[in-house]
C-alpha positions as CSV (number, residue, x, y, z in Angstrom):
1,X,13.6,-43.8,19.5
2,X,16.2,-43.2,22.0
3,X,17.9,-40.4,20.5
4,X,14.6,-39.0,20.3
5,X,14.0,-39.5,24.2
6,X,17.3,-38.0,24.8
7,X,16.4,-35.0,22.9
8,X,13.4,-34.4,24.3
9,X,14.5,-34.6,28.0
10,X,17.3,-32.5,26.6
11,X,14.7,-29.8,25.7
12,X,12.9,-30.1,28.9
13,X,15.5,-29.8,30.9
14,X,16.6,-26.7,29.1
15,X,12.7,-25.6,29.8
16,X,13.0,-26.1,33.0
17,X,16.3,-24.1,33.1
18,X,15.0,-21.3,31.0
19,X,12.0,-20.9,33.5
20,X,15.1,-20.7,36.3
21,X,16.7,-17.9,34.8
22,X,13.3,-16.2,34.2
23,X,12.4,-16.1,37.4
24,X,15.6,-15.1,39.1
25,X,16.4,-12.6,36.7
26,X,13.7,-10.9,37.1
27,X,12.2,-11.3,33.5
28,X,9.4,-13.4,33.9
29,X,7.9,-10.6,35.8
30,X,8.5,-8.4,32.9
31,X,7.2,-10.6,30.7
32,X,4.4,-10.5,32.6
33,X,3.9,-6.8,32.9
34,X,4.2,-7.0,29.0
35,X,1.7,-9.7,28.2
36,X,-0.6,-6.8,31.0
37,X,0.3,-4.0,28.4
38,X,-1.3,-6.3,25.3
39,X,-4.1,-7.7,27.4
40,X,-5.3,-4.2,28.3
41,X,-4.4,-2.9,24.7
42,X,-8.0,-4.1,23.9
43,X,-11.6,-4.5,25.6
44,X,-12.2,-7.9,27.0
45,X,-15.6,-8.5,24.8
46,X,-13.0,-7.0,21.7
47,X,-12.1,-9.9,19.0
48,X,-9.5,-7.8,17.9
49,X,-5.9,-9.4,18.3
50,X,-2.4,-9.5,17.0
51,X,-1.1,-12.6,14.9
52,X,2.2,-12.1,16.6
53,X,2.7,-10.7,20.1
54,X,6.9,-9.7,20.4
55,X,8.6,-10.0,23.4
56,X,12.1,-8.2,24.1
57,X,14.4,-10.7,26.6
58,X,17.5,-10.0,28.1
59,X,19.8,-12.5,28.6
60,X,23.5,-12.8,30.7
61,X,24.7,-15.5,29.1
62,X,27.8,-16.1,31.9
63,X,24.6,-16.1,34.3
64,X,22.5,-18.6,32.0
65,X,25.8,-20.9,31.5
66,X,26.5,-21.2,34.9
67,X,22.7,-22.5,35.7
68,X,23.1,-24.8,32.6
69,X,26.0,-24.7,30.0
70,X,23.5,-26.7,27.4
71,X,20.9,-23.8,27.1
72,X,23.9,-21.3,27.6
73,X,25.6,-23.0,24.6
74,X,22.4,-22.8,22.7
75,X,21.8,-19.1,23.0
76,X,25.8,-17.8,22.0
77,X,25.7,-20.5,19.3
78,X,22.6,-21.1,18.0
79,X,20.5,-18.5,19.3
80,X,17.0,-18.8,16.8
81,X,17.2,-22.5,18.6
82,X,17.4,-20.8,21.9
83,X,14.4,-18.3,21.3
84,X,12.1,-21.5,20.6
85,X,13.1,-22.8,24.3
86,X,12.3,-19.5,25.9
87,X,9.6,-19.2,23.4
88,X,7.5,-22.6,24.5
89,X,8.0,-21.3,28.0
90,X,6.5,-17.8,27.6
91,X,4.1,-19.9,25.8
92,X,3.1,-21.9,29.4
93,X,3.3,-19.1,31.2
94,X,0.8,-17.1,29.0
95,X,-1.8,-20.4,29.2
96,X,-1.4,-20.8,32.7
97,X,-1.4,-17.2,34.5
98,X,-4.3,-16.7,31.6
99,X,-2.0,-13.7,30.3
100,X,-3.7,-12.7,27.2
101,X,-7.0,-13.8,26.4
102,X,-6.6,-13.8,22.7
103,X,-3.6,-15.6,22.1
104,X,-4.0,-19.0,20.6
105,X,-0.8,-21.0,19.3
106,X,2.7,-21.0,21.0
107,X,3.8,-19.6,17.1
108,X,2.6,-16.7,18.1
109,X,4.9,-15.8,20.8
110,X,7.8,-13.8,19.2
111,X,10.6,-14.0,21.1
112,X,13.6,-11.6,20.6
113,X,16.9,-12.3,22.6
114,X,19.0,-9.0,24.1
115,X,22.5,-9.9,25.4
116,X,24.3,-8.3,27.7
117,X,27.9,-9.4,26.5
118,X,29.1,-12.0,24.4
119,X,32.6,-13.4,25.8
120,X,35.4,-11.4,25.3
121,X,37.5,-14.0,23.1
122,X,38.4,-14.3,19.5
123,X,36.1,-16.5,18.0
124,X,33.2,-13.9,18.9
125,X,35.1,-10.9,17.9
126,X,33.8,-10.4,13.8
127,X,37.0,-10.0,11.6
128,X,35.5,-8.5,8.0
129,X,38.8,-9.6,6.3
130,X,37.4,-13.3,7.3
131,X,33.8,-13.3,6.9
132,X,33.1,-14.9,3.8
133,X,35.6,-18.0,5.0
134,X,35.2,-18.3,8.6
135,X,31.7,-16.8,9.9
136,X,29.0,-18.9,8.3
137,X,26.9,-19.6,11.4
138,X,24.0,-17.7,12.2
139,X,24.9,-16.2,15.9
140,X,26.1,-13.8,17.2
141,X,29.4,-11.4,17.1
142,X,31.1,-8.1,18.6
143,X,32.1,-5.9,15.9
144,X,34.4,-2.8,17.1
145,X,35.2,0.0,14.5
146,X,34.2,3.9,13.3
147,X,31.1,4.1,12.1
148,X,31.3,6.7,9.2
149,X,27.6,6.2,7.5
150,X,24.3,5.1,8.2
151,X,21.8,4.1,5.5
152,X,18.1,4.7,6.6
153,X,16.1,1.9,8.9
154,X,14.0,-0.1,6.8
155,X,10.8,-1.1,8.7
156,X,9.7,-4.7,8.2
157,X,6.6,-6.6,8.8
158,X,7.0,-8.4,12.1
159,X,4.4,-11.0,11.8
160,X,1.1,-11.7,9.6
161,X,-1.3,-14.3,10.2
162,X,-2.9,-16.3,6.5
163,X,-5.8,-18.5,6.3
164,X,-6.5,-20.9,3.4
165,X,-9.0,-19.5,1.1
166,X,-11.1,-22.6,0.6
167,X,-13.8,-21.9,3.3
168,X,-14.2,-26.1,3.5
169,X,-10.6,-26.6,4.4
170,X,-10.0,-26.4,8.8
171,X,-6.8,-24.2,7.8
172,X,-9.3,-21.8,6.4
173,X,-9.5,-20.3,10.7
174,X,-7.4,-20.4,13.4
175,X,-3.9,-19.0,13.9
176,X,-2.1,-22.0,11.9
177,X,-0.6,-20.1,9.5
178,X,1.7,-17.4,11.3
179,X,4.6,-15.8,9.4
180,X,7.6,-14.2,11.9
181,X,10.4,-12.2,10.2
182,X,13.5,-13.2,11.2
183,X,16.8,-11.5,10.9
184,X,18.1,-11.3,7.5
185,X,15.1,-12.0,5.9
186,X,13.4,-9.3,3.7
187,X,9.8,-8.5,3.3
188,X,8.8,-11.0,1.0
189,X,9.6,-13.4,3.3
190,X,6.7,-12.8,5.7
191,X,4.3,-11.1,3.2
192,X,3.5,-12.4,-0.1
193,X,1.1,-13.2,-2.5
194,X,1.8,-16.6,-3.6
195,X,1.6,-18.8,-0.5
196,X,-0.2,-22.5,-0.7
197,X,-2.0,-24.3,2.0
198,X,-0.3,-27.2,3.0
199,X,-3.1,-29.4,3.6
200,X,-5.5,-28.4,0.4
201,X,-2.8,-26.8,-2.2
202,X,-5.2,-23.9,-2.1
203,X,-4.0,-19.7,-2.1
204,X,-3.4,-18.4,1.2
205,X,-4.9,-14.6,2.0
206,X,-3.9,-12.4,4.7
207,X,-6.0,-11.4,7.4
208,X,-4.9,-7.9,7.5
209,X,-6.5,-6.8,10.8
210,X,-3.6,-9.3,12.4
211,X,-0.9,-7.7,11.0
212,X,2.4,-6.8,12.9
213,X,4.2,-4.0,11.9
214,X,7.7,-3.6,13.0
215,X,9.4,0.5,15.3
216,X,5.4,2.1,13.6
217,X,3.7,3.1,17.2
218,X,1.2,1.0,18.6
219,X,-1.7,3.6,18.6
220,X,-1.2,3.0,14.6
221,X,-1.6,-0.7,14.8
222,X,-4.6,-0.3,17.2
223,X,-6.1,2.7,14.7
224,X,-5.1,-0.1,11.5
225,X,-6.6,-3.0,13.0
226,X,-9.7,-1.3,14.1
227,X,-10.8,0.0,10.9
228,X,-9.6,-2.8,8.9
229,X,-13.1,-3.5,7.8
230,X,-12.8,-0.3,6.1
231,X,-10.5,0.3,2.9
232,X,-10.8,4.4,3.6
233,X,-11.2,5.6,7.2
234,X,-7.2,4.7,7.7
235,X,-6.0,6.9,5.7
236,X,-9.0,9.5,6.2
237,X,-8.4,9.4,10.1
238,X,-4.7,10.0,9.0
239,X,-5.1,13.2,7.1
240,X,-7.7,14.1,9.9
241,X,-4.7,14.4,12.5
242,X,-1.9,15.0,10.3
243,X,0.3,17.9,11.3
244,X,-1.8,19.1,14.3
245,X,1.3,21.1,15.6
246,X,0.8,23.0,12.3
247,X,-2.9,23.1,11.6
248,X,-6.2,22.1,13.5
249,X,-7.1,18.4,12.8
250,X,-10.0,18.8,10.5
251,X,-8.7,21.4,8.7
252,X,-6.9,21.3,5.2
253,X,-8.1,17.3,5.0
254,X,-7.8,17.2,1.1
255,X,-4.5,19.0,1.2
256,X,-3.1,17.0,3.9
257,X,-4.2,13.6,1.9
258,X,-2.5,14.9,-0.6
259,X,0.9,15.5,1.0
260,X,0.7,12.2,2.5
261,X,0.3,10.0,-0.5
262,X,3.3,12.1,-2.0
263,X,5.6,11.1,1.2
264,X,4.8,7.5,0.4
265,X,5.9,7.5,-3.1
266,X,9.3,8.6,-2.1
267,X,12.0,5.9,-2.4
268,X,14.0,4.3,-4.7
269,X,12.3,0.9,-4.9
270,X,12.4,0.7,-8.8
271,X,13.9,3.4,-11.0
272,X,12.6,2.6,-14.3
273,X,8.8,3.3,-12.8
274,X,8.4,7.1,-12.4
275,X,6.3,6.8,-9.1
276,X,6.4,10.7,-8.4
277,X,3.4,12.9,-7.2
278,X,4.2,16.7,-7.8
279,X,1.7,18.7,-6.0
280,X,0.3,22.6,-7.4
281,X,-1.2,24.7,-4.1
282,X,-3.3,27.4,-5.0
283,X,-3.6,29.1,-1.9
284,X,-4.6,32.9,-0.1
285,X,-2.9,31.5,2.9
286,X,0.6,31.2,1.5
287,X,2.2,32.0,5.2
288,X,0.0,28.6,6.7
289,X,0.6,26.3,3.5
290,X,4.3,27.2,3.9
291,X,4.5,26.0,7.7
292,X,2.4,23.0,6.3
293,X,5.1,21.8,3.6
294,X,7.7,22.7,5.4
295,X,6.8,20.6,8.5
296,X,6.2,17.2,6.0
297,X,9.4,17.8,3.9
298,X,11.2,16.8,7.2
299,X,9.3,13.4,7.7
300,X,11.3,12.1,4.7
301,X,15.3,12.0,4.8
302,X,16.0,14.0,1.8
303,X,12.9,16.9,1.6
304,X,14.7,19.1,0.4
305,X,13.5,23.3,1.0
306,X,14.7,25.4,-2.3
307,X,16.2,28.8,-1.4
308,X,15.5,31.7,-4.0
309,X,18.9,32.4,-3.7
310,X,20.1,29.5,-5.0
311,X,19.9,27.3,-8.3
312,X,16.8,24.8,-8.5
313,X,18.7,22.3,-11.3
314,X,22.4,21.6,-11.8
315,X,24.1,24.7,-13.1
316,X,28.0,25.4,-14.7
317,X,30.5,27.1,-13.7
318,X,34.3,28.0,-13.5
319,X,36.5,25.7,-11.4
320,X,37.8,28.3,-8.5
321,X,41.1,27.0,-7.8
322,X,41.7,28.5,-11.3
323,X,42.9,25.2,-13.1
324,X,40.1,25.8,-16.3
325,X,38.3,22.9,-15.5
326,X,34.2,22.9,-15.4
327,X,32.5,22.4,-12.1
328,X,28.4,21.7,-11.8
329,X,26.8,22.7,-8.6
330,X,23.9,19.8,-7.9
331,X,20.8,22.0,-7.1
332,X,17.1,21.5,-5.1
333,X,16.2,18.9,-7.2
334,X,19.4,16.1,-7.9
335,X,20.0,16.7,-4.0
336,X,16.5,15.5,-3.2
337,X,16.9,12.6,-4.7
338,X,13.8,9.9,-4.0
339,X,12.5,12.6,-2.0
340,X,10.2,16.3,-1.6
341,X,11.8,19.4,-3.8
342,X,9.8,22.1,-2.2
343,X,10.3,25.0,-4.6
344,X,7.7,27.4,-2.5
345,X,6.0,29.9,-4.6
346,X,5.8,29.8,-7.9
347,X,5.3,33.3,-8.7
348,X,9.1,34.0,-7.3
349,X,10.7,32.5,-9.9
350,X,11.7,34.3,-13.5
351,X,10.3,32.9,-16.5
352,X,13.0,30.5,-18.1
353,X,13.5,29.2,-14.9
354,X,9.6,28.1,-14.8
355,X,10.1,27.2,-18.5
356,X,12.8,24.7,-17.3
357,X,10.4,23.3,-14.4
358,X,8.0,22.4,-16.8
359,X,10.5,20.4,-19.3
360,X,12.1,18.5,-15.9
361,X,8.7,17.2,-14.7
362,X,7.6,16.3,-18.4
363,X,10.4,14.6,-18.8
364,X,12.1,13.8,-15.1
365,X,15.8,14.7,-16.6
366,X,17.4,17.8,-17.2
367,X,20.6,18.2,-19.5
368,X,23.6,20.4,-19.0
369,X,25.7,21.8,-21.9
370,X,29.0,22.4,-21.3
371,X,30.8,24.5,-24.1
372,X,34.1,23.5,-25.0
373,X,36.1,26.6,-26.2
374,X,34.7,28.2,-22.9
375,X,36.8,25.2,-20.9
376,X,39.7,24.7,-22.8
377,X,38.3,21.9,-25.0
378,X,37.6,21.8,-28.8
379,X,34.4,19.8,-28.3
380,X,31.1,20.7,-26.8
381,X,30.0,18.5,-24.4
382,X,26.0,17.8,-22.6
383,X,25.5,15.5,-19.7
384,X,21.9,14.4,-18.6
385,X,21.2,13.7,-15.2
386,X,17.7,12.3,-14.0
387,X,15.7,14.1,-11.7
388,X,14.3,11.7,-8.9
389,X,11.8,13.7,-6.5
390,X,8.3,15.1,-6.5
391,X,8.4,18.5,-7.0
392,X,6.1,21.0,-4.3
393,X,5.0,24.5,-4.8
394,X,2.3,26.7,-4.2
395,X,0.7,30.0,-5.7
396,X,-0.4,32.9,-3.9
397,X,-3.8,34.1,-5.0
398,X,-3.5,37.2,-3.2
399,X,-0.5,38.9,-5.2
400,X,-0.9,41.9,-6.5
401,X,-0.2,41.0,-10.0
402,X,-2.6,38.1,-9.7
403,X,-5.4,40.7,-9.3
404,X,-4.3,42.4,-12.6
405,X,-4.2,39.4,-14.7
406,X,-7.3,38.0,-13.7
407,X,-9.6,36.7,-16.5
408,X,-13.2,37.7,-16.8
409,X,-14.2,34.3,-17.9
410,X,-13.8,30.5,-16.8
411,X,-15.7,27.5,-17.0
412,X,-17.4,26.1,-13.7
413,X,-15.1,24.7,-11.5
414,X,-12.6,25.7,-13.3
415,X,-9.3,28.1,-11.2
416,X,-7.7,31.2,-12.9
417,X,-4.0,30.3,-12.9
418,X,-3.4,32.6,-15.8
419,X,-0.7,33.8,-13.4
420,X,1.9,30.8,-14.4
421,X,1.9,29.4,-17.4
422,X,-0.8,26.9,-18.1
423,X,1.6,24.0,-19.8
424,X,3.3,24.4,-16.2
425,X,0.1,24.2,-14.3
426,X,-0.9,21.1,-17.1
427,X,2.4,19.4,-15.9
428,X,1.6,18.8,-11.9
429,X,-0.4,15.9,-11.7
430,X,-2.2,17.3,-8.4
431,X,-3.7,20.8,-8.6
432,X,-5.2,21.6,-4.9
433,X,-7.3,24.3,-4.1
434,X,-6.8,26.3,-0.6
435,X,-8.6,29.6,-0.6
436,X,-11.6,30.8,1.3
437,X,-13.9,29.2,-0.9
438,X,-12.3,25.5,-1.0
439,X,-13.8,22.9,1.4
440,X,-10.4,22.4,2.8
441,X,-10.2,25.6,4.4
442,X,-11.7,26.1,7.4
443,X,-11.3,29.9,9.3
444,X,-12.1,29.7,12.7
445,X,-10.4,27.1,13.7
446,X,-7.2,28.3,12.2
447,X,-7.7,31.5,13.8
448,X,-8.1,30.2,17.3
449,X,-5.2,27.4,16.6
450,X,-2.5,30.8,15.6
451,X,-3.8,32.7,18.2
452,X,-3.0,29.4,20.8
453,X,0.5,28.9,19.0
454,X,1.2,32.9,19.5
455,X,0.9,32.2,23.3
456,X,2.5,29.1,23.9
457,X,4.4,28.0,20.5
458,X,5.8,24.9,22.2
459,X,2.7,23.7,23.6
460,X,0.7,20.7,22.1
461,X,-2.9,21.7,21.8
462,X,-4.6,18.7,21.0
463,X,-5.0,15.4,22.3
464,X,-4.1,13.6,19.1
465,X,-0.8,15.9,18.5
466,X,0.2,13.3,21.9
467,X,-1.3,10.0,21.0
468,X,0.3,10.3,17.7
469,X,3.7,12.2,17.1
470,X,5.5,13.9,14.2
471,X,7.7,10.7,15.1
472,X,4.9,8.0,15.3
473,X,4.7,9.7,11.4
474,X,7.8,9.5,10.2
475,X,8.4,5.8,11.3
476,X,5.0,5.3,9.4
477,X,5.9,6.9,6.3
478,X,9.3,4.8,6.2
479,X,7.7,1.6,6.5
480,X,4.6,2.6,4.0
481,X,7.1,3.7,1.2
482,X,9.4,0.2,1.0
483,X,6.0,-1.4,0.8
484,X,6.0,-3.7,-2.6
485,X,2.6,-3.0,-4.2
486,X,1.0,-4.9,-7.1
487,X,-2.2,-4.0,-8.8
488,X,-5.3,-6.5,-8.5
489,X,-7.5,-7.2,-11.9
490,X,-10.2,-5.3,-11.1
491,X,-8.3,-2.5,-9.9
492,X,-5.9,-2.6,-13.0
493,X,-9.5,-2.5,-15.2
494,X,-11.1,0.1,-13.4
495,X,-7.9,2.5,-13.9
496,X,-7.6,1.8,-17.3
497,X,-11.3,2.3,-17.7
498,X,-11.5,5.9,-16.0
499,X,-8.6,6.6,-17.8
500,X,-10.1,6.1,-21.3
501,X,-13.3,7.4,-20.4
502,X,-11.5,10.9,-19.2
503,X,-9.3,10.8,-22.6
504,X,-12.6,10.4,-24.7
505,X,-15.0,13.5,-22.9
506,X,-11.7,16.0,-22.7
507,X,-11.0,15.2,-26.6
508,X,-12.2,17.8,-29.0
509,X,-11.5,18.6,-32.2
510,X,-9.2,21.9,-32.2
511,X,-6.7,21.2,-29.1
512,X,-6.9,17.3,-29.2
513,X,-7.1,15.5,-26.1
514,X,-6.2,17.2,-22.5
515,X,-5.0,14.4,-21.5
516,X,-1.3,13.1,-22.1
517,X,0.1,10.2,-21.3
518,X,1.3,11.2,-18.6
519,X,-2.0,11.1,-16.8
520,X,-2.4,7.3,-16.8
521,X,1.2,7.3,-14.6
522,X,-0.6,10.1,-11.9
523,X,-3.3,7.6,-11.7
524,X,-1.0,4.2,-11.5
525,X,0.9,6.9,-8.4
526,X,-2.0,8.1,-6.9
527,X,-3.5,4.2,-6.3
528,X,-0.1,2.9,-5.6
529,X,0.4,5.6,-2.8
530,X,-3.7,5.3,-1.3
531,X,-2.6,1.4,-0.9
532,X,0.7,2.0,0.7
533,X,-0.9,4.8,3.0
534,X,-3.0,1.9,4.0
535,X,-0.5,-0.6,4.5
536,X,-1.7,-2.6,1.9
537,X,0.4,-4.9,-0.8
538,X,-2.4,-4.6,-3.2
539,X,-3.8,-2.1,-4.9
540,X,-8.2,-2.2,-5.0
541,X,-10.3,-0.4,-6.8
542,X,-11.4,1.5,-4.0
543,X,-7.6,2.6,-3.6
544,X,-8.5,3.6,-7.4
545,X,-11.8,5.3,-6.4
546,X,-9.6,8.0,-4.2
547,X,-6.9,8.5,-7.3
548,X,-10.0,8.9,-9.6
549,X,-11.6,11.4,-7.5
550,X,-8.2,13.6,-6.9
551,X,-7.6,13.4,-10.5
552,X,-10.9,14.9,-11.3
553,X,-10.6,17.1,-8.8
554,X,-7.6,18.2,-10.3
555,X,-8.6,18.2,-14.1
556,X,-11.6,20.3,-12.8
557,X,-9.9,22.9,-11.8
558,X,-7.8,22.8,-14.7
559,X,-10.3,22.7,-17.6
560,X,-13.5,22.9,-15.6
561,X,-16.3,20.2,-14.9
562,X,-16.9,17.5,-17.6
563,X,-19.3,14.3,-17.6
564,X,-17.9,12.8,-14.7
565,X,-18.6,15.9,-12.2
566,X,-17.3,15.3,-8.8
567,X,-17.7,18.1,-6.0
568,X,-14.5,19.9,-4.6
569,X,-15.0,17.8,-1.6
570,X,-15.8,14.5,-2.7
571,X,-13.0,12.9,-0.5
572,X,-13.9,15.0,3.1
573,X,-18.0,15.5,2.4
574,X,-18.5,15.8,5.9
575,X,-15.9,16.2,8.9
576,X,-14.7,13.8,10.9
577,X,-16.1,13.9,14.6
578,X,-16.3,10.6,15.2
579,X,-17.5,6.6,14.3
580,X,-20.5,8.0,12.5
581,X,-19.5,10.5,9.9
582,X,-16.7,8.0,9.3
583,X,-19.5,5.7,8.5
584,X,-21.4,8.1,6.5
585,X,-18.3,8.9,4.2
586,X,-17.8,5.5,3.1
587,X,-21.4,5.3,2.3
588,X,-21.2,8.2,0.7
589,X,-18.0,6.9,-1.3
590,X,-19.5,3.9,-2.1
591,X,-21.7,6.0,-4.1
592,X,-19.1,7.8,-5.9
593,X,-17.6,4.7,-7.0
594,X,-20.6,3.3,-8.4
595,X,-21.4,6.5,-10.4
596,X,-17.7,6.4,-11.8
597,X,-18.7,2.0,-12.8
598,X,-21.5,3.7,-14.7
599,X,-19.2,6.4,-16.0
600,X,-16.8,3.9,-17.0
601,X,-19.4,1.8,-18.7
602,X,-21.0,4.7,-21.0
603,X,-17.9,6.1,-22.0
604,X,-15.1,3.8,-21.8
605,X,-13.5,1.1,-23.9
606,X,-15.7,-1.3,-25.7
607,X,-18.8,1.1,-25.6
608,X,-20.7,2.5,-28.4
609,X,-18.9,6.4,-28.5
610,X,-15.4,4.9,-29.0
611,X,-14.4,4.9,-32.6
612,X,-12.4,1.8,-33.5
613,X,-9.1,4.0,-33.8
614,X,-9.7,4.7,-30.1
């Protein structure tokens, strides 16, 4: 009982000497003026709040040791101890100046501490020689050195806030369940499925509208939590303003939707599952759906623009230096590795070259031959390489030798792409329509945003082009991408389910089925990449709805309408002004994804037109 006396007054005192510093150092003040920036963050009637509210600290630690060498000790020593101290006092402060309204428990103060210095002797200095004998504690060091490479920031969840799924437990509200990523630890850490209550046994769930996300700007986490009641208008509000420096928001939705649920799927996360979404354009507006690629290529770190001039896939050919020896020359594709190969138009490329394209997105590999008597060697020689990247490209309606080859008859809803080769066309998983009669495109507006951009190219026309940044985008994309996403039962049923249904009415008897394989790994993509766009670790089946509608969107204008008929804009029906027509799409999508239950259940698996071979 002593010792615990002792270590409590030891605590206070170091309370009490935190406070001190605060105060003279002028950081309780900013403290202050931060907990002012997430007060006014949301109306006061608002019940929206954050799990986790992070606060930045500096610290001096030759200031803090000479006020009081225990608490100075603390923070160059065992800092995480330290940033409870400063973190029970922010805690105070908060409850007693009334700071923010909606904070509850002292776990949800995040405190993060920013020296100035460490002290310039040996044992702080970080010798990598000696790290894995001498430098087990968890503190921190100087490191001096060249820095010669940088891997890219990965984005972790800050903090999340989990309530006990039995209603009748107490832990089933309130903020006792608050997960804080600390240094070091990954994702998993703070996010998982598999949490227990402590009091009950029972499953935790996330309350996603508390969420933290960690360098994604805060109008994102405001735009998140405030449709979190929604499992679309994220990612609809998202296309809406995506690339307003290119296009007017409201304009090329589907398109844009598209693009951004490609971006996600780029990273290297697992390289046995072939994630990949290759998106077909087929466009009148190549000049416009250039810009447009070429501005989301750069949100990734390897999107890659293919020159004409230059070699798609790796390619052989004569050492220079003259020594006999065989070099290969990369290409678009290897160099855009877990990443955008943007390969333009289609139409620009020769015919083996196409025929190539085809074989590499079939089979996401491409081998090179290497002849042996032409190198000095006896023995011929192939290397395979896998291709890693979703592949981008776009056709221009408008060519002149498009209008020659035009058939006289297609199905409805079906596009003439008799200018490429249809096994080519077969091979993209998204086909996307962007001429004057598409839903995506949209005349006027496009007109007046060009004419705007002709007169001042570097200005920002539109409100949302400020509120969220090209930047705000990228840091969104990197966090949504390293996103570990896993499939719930009904979701996993329902894609099955459309998938079998799709194979069955596409089946006849002369050409077989139109649907490979292949087509059940687009749909896996496409709900994977609808529930990372949401920032979401589990796929639903209304993340399955929007891959179900692309797809038949897609298949559509491939092969023309079938059973399942679903309009060219199913996923934008009306445009996005404000609360409302958001409102009025999910209703409307509600709808769609009860007509594709009933779908499912007349033609899929277990139903009366499946043979038992099927």
């Amino acid at each position: 009982r002593r010792i615990l006396n002792l270590e409590k007054m030891s605590n206070m005192k170091m309370k009490e000497a935190a406070l001190i510093y605060l105060d003279r150092s002028g950081g309780l003040q900013k403290f202050i003026n931060d907990c002012k920036y997430y007060n006014g963050m949301f109306s006061k009637d608002s019940k929206q709040s954050f799990a986790v509210y992070r606060f930045n600290i500096l610290i001096n630690p030759s200031d803090v040791v000479e006020l009081d060498a225990e608490l100075g000790n603390h923070i160059l020593h065992q800092p995480l101890k330290a940033a409870q101290v400063f973190q029970s006092v922010c805690f105070i402060a908060v409850k007693t100046l009334s700071l923010i309204e909606q904070l509850q428990t002292e776990t949800q103060i995040n405190i993060v501490l920013k020296l100035t210095h460490l002290p310039p002797l040996p044992s702080y200095s970080l010798d990598l020689s000696e790290f894995s004998l001498d430098y087990t504690s968890e503190r921190f060091y100087m490191m001096q050195g060249i820095v010669i490479a940088m891997t890219t920031v990965t984005k972790y969840t800050q903090g999340a806030r989990f309530l006990c799924s039995d209603e009748a437990c107490p832990l089933s509200k309130g903020f006792q369940y608050i997960r804080v990523h600390v240094p070091g630890a990954t994702e998993s850490a703070t996010v998982r499925n598999d949490f227990l209550c402590d009091l009950c046994a029972s499953s935790l769930q996330e309350d996603r509208k508390f969420r933290v996300l960690g360098g994604i700007s805060d109008n994102f986490r405001c735009l998140l939590s405030l449709t979190s009641s929604s499992c679309w208008k994220f990612t609809a509000i998202l296309a809406n303003i995506f690339a307003s420096q290119i296009v007017p928001p409201g304009t090329y939705n589907l398109l844009k939707l598209c693009l951004l649920m490609s971006l996600v799927q780029t990273n290297d996360r697992n390289k046995e599952l072939e994630n990949y979404l290759d998106v077909l354009i087929i466009t009148s507006d190549t000049l416009l759906v250039d810009r447009l690629l070429n501005f989301s290529i750069n949100l990734v770190p390897r999107g890659i623009r293919h020159s004409v001039s230059s070699e798609i896939f790796p390619s052989l050919s004569r050492n220079k230096y003259g020594t006999g020896a065989c070099s290969i020359q990369a290409g678009s594709a290897l160099l855009a590795k877990d990443g955008i190969c943007f390969i333009g138009d289609l139409t620009s490329h020769k015919k083996d070259k196409l025929e190539q394209l085809q074989s590499v997105v079939e089979t996401r590999s491409i081998t090179v031959y290497i002849p042996g008597k032409k190198f000095g060697d006896d023995i011929d020689q192939q290397m395979i390489f896998p291709v890693q990247c979703s592949f981008w490209s776009f056709v221009d309606m408008d060519s002149s030798s498009r209008r020659n080859t035009q058939k006289a008859n297609t199905l409805i809803g079906q596009m003439d792409c008799s200018l490429i080769p249809a096994n080519l066309v077969e091979a993209f998983g998204l086909l996307i329509n962007c001429n004057e009669s598409s839903p995506c495109y949209s005349l006027l507006p496009t007109v007046q945003h060009t004419l705007k951009k002709a007169i001042d190219p570097e200005g920002l026309l539109y409100i949302t082009s400020k509120q969220f940044t090209s930047e705000d985008f990228e840091k969104l994309l990197a966090f949504a991408k390293n996103l570990n996403v896993e499939f719930s039962m009904e979701a996993e049923r329902m894609i099955h389910g459309y998938y079998l249904a799709s194979r069955r009415i596409r089946t006849d008897s002369i050409s077989g089925s139109k649907l490979t394989a292949s087509a059940l790994k687009y749909l896996v993509s496409l709900s994977e990449a609808h529930a990372r766009l949401n920032l979401r670790n589990k796929v639903l089946k209304e993340d399955v709805l929007i891959a179900a509608l692309l797809f038949e969107i897609s298949l559509t204008l491939k092969y023309g309408a079938a059973v399942f008929c679903v309009a060219p804009n199913a996923l934008f029906p009306f445009e996005l002004y404000n609360e409302e027509y958001l409102e009025q799409r999910d209703i409307y999508l509600t709808q769609c994804q009860q007509q594709l239950q009933q779908f499912i259940g007349t033609y899929g698996p277990g139903t009366a037109v499946f043979t038992s071979d099927e």
